[in-house]
Coordinates of C-alpha atoms (C1' of nucleotides) in Angstrom, one line a residue:
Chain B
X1 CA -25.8 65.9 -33.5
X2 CA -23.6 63.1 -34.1
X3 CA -25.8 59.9 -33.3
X4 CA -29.4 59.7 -31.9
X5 CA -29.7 58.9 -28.4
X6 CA -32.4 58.6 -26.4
X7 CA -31.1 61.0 -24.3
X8 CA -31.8 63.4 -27.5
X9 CA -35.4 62.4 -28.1
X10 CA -37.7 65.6 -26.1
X11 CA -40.5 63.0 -25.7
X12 CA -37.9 60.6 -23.6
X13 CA -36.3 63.4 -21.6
X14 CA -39.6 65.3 -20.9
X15 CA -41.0 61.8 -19.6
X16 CA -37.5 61.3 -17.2
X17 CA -37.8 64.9 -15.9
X18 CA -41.8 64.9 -15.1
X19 CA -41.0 61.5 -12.9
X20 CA -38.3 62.7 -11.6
X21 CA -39.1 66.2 -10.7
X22 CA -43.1 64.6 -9.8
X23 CA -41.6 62.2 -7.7
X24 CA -41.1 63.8 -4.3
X25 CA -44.0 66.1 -4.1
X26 CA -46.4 63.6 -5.1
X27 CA -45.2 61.3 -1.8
X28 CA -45.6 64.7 0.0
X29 CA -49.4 64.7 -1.1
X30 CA -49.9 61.3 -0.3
X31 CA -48.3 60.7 2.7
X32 CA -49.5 63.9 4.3
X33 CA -53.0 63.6 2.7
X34 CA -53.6 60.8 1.2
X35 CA -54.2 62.1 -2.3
X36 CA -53.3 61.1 -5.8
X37 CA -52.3 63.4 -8.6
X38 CA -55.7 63.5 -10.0
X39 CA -56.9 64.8 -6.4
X40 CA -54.3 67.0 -6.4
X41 CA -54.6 68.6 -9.0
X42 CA -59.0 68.9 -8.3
X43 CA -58.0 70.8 -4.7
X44 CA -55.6 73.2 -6.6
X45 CA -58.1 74.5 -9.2
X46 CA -60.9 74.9 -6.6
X47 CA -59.3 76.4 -4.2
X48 CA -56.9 78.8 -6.7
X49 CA -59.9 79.7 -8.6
X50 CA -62.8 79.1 -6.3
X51 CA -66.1 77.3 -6.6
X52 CA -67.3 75.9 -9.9
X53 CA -68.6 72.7 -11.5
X54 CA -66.6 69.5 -13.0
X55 CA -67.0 70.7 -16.3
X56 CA -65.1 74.1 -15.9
X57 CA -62.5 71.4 -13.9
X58 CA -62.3 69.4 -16.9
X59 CA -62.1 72.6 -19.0
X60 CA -59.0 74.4 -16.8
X61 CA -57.2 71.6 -15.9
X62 CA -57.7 69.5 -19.1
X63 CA -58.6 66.3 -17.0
X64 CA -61.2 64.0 -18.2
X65 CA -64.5 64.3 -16.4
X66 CA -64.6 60.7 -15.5
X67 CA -61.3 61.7 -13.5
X68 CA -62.6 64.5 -12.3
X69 CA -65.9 62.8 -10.6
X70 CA -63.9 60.1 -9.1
X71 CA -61.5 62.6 -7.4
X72 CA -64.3 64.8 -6.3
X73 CA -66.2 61.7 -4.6
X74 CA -62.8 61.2 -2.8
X75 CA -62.1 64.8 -2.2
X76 CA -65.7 65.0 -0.9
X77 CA -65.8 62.2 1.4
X78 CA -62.3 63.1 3.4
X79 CA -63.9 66.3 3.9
X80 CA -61.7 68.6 1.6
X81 CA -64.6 69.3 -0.8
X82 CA -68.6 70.2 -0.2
X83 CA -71.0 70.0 -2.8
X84 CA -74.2 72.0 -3.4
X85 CA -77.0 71.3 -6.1
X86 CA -77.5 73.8 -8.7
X87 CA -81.1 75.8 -8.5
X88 CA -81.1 76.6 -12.4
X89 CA -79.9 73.5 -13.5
X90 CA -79.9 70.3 -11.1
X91 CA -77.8 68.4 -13.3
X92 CA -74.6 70.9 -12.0
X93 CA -73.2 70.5 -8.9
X94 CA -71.2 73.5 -7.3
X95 CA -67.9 72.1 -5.9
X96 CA -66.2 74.5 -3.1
X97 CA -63.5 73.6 -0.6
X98 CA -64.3 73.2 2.9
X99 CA -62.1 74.9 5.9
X100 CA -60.3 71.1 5.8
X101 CA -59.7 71.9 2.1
X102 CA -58.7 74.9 2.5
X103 CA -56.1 73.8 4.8
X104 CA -54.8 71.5 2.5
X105 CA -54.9 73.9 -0.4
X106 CA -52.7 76.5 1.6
X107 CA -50.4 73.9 2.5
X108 CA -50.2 72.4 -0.4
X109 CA -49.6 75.3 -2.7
X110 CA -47.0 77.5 -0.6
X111 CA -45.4 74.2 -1.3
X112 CA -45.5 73.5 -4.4
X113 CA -44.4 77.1 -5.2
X114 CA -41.3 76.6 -3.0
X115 CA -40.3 73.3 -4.5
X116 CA -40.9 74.8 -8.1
X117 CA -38.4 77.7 -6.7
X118 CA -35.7 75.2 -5.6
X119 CA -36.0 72.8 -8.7
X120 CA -35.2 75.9 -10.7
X121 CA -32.7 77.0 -8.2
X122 CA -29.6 77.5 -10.2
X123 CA -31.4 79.0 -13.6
X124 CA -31.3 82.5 -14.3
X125 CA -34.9 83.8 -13.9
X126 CA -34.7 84.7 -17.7
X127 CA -33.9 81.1 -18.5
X128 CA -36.8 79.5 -16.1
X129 CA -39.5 81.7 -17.5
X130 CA -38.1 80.9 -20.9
X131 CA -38.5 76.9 -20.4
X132 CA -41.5 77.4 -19.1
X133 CA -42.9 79.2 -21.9
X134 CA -41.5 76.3 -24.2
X135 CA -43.3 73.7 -22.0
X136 CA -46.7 75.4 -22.3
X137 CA -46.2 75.2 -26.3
X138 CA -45.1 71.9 -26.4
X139 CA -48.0 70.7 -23.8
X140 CA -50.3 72.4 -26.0
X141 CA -52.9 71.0 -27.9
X142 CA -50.5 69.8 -30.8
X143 CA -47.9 67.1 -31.2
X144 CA -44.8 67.2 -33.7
X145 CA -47.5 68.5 -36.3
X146 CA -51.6 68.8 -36.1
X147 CA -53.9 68.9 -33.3
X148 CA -55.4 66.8 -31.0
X149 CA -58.8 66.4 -29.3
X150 CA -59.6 65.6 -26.0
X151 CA -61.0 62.0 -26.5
Chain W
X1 CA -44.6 85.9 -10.6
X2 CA -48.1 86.8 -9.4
X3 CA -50.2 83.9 -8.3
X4 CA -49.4 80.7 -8.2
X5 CA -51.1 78.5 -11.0
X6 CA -50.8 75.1 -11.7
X7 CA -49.4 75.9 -15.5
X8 CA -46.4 77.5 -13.4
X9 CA -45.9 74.5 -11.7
X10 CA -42.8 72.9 -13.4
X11 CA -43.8 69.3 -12.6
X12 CA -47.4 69.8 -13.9
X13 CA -45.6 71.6 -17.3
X14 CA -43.0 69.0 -17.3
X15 CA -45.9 66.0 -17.0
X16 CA -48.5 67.4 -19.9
X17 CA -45.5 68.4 -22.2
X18 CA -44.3 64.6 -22.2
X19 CA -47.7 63.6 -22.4
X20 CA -48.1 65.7 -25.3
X21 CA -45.8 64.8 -27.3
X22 CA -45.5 61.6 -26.7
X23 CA -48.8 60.5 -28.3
X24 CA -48.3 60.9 -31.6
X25 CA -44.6 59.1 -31.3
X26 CA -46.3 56.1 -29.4
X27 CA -49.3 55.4 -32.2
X28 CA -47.1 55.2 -34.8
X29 CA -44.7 52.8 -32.6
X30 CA -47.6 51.0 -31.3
X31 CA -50.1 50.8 -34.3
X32 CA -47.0 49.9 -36.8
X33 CA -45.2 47.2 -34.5
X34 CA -47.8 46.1 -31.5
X35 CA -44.9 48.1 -29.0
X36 CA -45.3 49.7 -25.6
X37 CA -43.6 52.5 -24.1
X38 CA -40.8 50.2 -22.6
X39 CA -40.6 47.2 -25.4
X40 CA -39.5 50.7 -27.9
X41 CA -37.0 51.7 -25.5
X42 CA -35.4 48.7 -25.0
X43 CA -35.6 47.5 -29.0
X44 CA -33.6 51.2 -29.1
X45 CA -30.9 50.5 -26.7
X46 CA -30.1 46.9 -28.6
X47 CA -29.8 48.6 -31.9
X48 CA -28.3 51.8 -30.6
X49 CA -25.2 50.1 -28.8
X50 CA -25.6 46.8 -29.7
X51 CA -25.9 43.4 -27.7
X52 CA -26.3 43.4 -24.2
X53 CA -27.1 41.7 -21.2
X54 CA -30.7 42.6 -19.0
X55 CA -28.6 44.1 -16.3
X56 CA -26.6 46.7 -19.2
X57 CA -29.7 47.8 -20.5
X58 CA -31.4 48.3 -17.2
X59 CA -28.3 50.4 -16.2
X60 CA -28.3 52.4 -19.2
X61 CA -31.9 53.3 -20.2
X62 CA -33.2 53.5 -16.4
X63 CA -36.0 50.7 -16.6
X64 CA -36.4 48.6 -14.0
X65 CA -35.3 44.3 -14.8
X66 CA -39.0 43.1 -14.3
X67 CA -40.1 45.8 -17.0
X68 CA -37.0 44.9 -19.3
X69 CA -37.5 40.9 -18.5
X70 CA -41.2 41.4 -19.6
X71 CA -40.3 43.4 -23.2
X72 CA -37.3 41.1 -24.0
X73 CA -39.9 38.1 -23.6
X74 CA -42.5 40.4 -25.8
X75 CA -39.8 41.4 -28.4
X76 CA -38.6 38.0 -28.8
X77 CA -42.0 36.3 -29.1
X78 CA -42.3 38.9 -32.3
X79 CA -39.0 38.0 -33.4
X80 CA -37.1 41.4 -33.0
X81 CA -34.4 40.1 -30.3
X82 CA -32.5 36.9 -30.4
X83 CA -31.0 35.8 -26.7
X84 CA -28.2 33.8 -26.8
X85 CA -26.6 32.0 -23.7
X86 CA -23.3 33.2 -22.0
X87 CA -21.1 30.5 -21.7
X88 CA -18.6 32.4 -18.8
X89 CA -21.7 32.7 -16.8
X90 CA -25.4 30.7 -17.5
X91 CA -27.1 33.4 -15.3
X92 CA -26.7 36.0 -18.2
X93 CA -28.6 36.0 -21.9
X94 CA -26.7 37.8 -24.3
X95 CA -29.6 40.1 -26.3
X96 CA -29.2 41.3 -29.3
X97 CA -31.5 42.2 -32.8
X98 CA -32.6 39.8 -35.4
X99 CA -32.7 41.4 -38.7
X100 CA -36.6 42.2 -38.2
X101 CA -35.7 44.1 -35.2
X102 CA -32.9 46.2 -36.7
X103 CA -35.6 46.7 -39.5
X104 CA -37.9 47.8 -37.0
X105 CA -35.4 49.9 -34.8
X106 CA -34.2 51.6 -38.3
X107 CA -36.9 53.1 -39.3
X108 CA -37.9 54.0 -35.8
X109 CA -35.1 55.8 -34.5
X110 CA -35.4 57.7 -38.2
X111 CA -38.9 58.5 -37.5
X112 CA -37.8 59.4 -34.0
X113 CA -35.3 62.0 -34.7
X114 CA -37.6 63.9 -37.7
X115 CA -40.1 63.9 -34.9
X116 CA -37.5 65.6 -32.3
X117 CA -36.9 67.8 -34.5
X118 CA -40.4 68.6 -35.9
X119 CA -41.3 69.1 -32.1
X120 CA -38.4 71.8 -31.8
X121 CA -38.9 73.6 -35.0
X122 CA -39.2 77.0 -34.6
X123 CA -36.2 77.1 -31.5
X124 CA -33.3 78.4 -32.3
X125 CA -30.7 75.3 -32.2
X126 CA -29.0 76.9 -29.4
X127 CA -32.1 77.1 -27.8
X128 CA -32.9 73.7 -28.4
X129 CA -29.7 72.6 -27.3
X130 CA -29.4 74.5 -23.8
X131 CA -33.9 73.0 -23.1
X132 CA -32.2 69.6 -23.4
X133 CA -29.2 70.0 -21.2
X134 CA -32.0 71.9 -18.4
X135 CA -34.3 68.3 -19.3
X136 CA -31.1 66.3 -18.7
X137 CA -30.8 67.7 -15.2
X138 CA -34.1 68.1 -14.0
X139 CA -34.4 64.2 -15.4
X140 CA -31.0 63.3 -13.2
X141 CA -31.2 61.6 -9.6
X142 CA -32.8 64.1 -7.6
X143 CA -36.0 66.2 -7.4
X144 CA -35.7 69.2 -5.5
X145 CA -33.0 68.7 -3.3
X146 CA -32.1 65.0 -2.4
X147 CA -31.2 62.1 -4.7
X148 CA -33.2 59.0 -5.2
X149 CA -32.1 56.0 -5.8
X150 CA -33.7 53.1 -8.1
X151 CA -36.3 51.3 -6.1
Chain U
dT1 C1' -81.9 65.2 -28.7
dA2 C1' -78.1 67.1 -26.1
dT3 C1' -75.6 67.8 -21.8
dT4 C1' -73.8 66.9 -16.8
dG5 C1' -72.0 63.8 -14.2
dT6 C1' -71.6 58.7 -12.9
dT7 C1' -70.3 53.9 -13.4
dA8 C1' -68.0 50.1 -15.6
dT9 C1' -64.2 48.3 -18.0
dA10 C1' -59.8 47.8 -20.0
dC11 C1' -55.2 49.0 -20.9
dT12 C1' -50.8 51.1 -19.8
dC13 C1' -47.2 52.3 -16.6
dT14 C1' -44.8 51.8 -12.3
dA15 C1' -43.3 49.5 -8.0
dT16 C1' -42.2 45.5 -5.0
dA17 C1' -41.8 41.0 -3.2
dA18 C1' -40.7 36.4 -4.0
dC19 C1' -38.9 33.1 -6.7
dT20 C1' -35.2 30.1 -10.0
dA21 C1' -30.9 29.1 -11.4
dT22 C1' -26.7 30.0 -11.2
dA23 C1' -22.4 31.9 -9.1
Chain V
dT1 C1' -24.6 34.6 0.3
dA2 C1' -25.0 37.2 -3.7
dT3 C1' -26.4 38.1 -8.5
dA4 C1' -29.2 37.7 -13.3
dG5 C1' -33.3 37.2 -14.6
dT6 C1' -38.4 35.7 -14.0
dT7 C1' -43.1 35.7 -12.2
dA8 C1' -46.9 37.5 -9.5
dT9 C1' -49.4 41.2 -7.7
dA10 C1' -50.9 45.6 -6.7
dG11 C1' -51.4 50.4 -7.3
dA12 C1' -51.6 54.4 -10.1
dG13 C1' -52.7 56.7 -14.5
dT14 C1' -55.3 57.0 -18.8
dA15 C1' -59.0 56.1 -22.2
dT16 C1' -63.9 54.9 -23.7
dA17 C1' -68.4 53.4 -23.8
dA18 C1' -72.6 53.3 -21.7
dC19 C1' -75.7 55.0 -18.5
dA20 C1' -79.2 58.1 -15.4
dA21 C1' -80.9 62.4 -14.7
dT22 C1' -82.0 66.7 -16.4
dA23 C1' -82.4 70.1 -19.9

DNA sequence: TATTGTTATACTCTATAACTATA
DNA sequence: TATAGTTATAGAGTATAACAATA
């Protein structure tokens, strides 16, 4: 490594590939449904892992439950998402999609799996499952050294 | 690949892996010097290459004028950058470090490589090298297919 | 007292249009 | 007319504190 560029430093180049690669999905979700990535990303876990509250959300998808109650208020009032009170414990709310959301979800994830497929187009399968196993370290719950909390 | 999950999803990998480890980098940058995000970029690109004119750095560190116009102002308040007038042509304001900012820049790009390479210890440097080059193209003007161009 | 979810607030980041002063 | 740089504004993303309702 001769001199230090910023086109050297992981943190800059992660950054530059998440926009880039981000970029035109995200205008598919928003022209098409008017979501944000927040919302987005609410829809996928419900409707790939079915009904639950904001708190297993917030647990699986590590966003924030302030996020989460926001984008399920949204979700909920374009019709994508129903709510239904909890009997043993009325402070939960059981989120589910609706048919709408459902919709959505299909759509959304045969997508996503397709554009995954063709940004990786190129990459020996050996070589994609290999970044993506260094990604899931690196997003995990540590930076250059110690841990870090959810604040 | 079984089902689809949102950890699979390179753009979602891509997004918490910069987020991740760009924390840590941007407290120490932030706490240490009052910078954002776009004010280190740009202090690195002056003491990287040297002087240079808005237009040079927006071409080379792919920031947008109004964002550069607004951390030149910043880093110059602080007395990091020193702008001096080009006499060939009064439109253009030659930028360049004061000694505080090649102080600052110093000790931040050293801090910035040890934390590159804290982030990748444990890769074999081959490894390291060929998740950088994938970074650098996934980061380059296109998503999936088509290119993009700077907005 | 603690937990689930909401609301309020602020800061950061990005995008765009409109402007100035020069050329 | 076109370009270098500035200012204004809005939207999107993130982080925290404080709160109501319930446990």
């Amino acid at each position: 490594m001769a001199e230090f560029d910023l086109q050297d430093f992981l943190p800059y180049l992660l950054n530059q590939a998440a926009e880039t690669t981000s970029r035109e999905f995200a205008a598919y979700y928003r022209d098409r449904y008017g979501l944000l990535r927040t919302d987005w990303r609410v829809l996928f876990h419900l409707g790939r892992y079915g009904g639950m509250n904001a708190a297993a959300i917030a647990a699986r998808a590590m966003i924030h439950k302030t996020k989460i109650s926001r984008s399920v208020a949204k979700l909920t009032a374009k019709g994508f998402v129903a709510a239904a009170g909890d009997a043993d414990d009325r402070r939960r709310v059981g989120l589910s999609l609706t048919a709408r959301g459902r919709a959505a979800f299909d759509d959304l994830a045969e997508r996503a799996r397709g554009y995954d497929a063709a940004l990786l187009r190129g990459l020996p399968p050996g070589e994609a499952r290999a970044l993506k196993a260094v990604l899931r370290r690196l997003a995990g719950p540590s930076g250059a050294d110690g841990g870090r909390s959810d604040p």
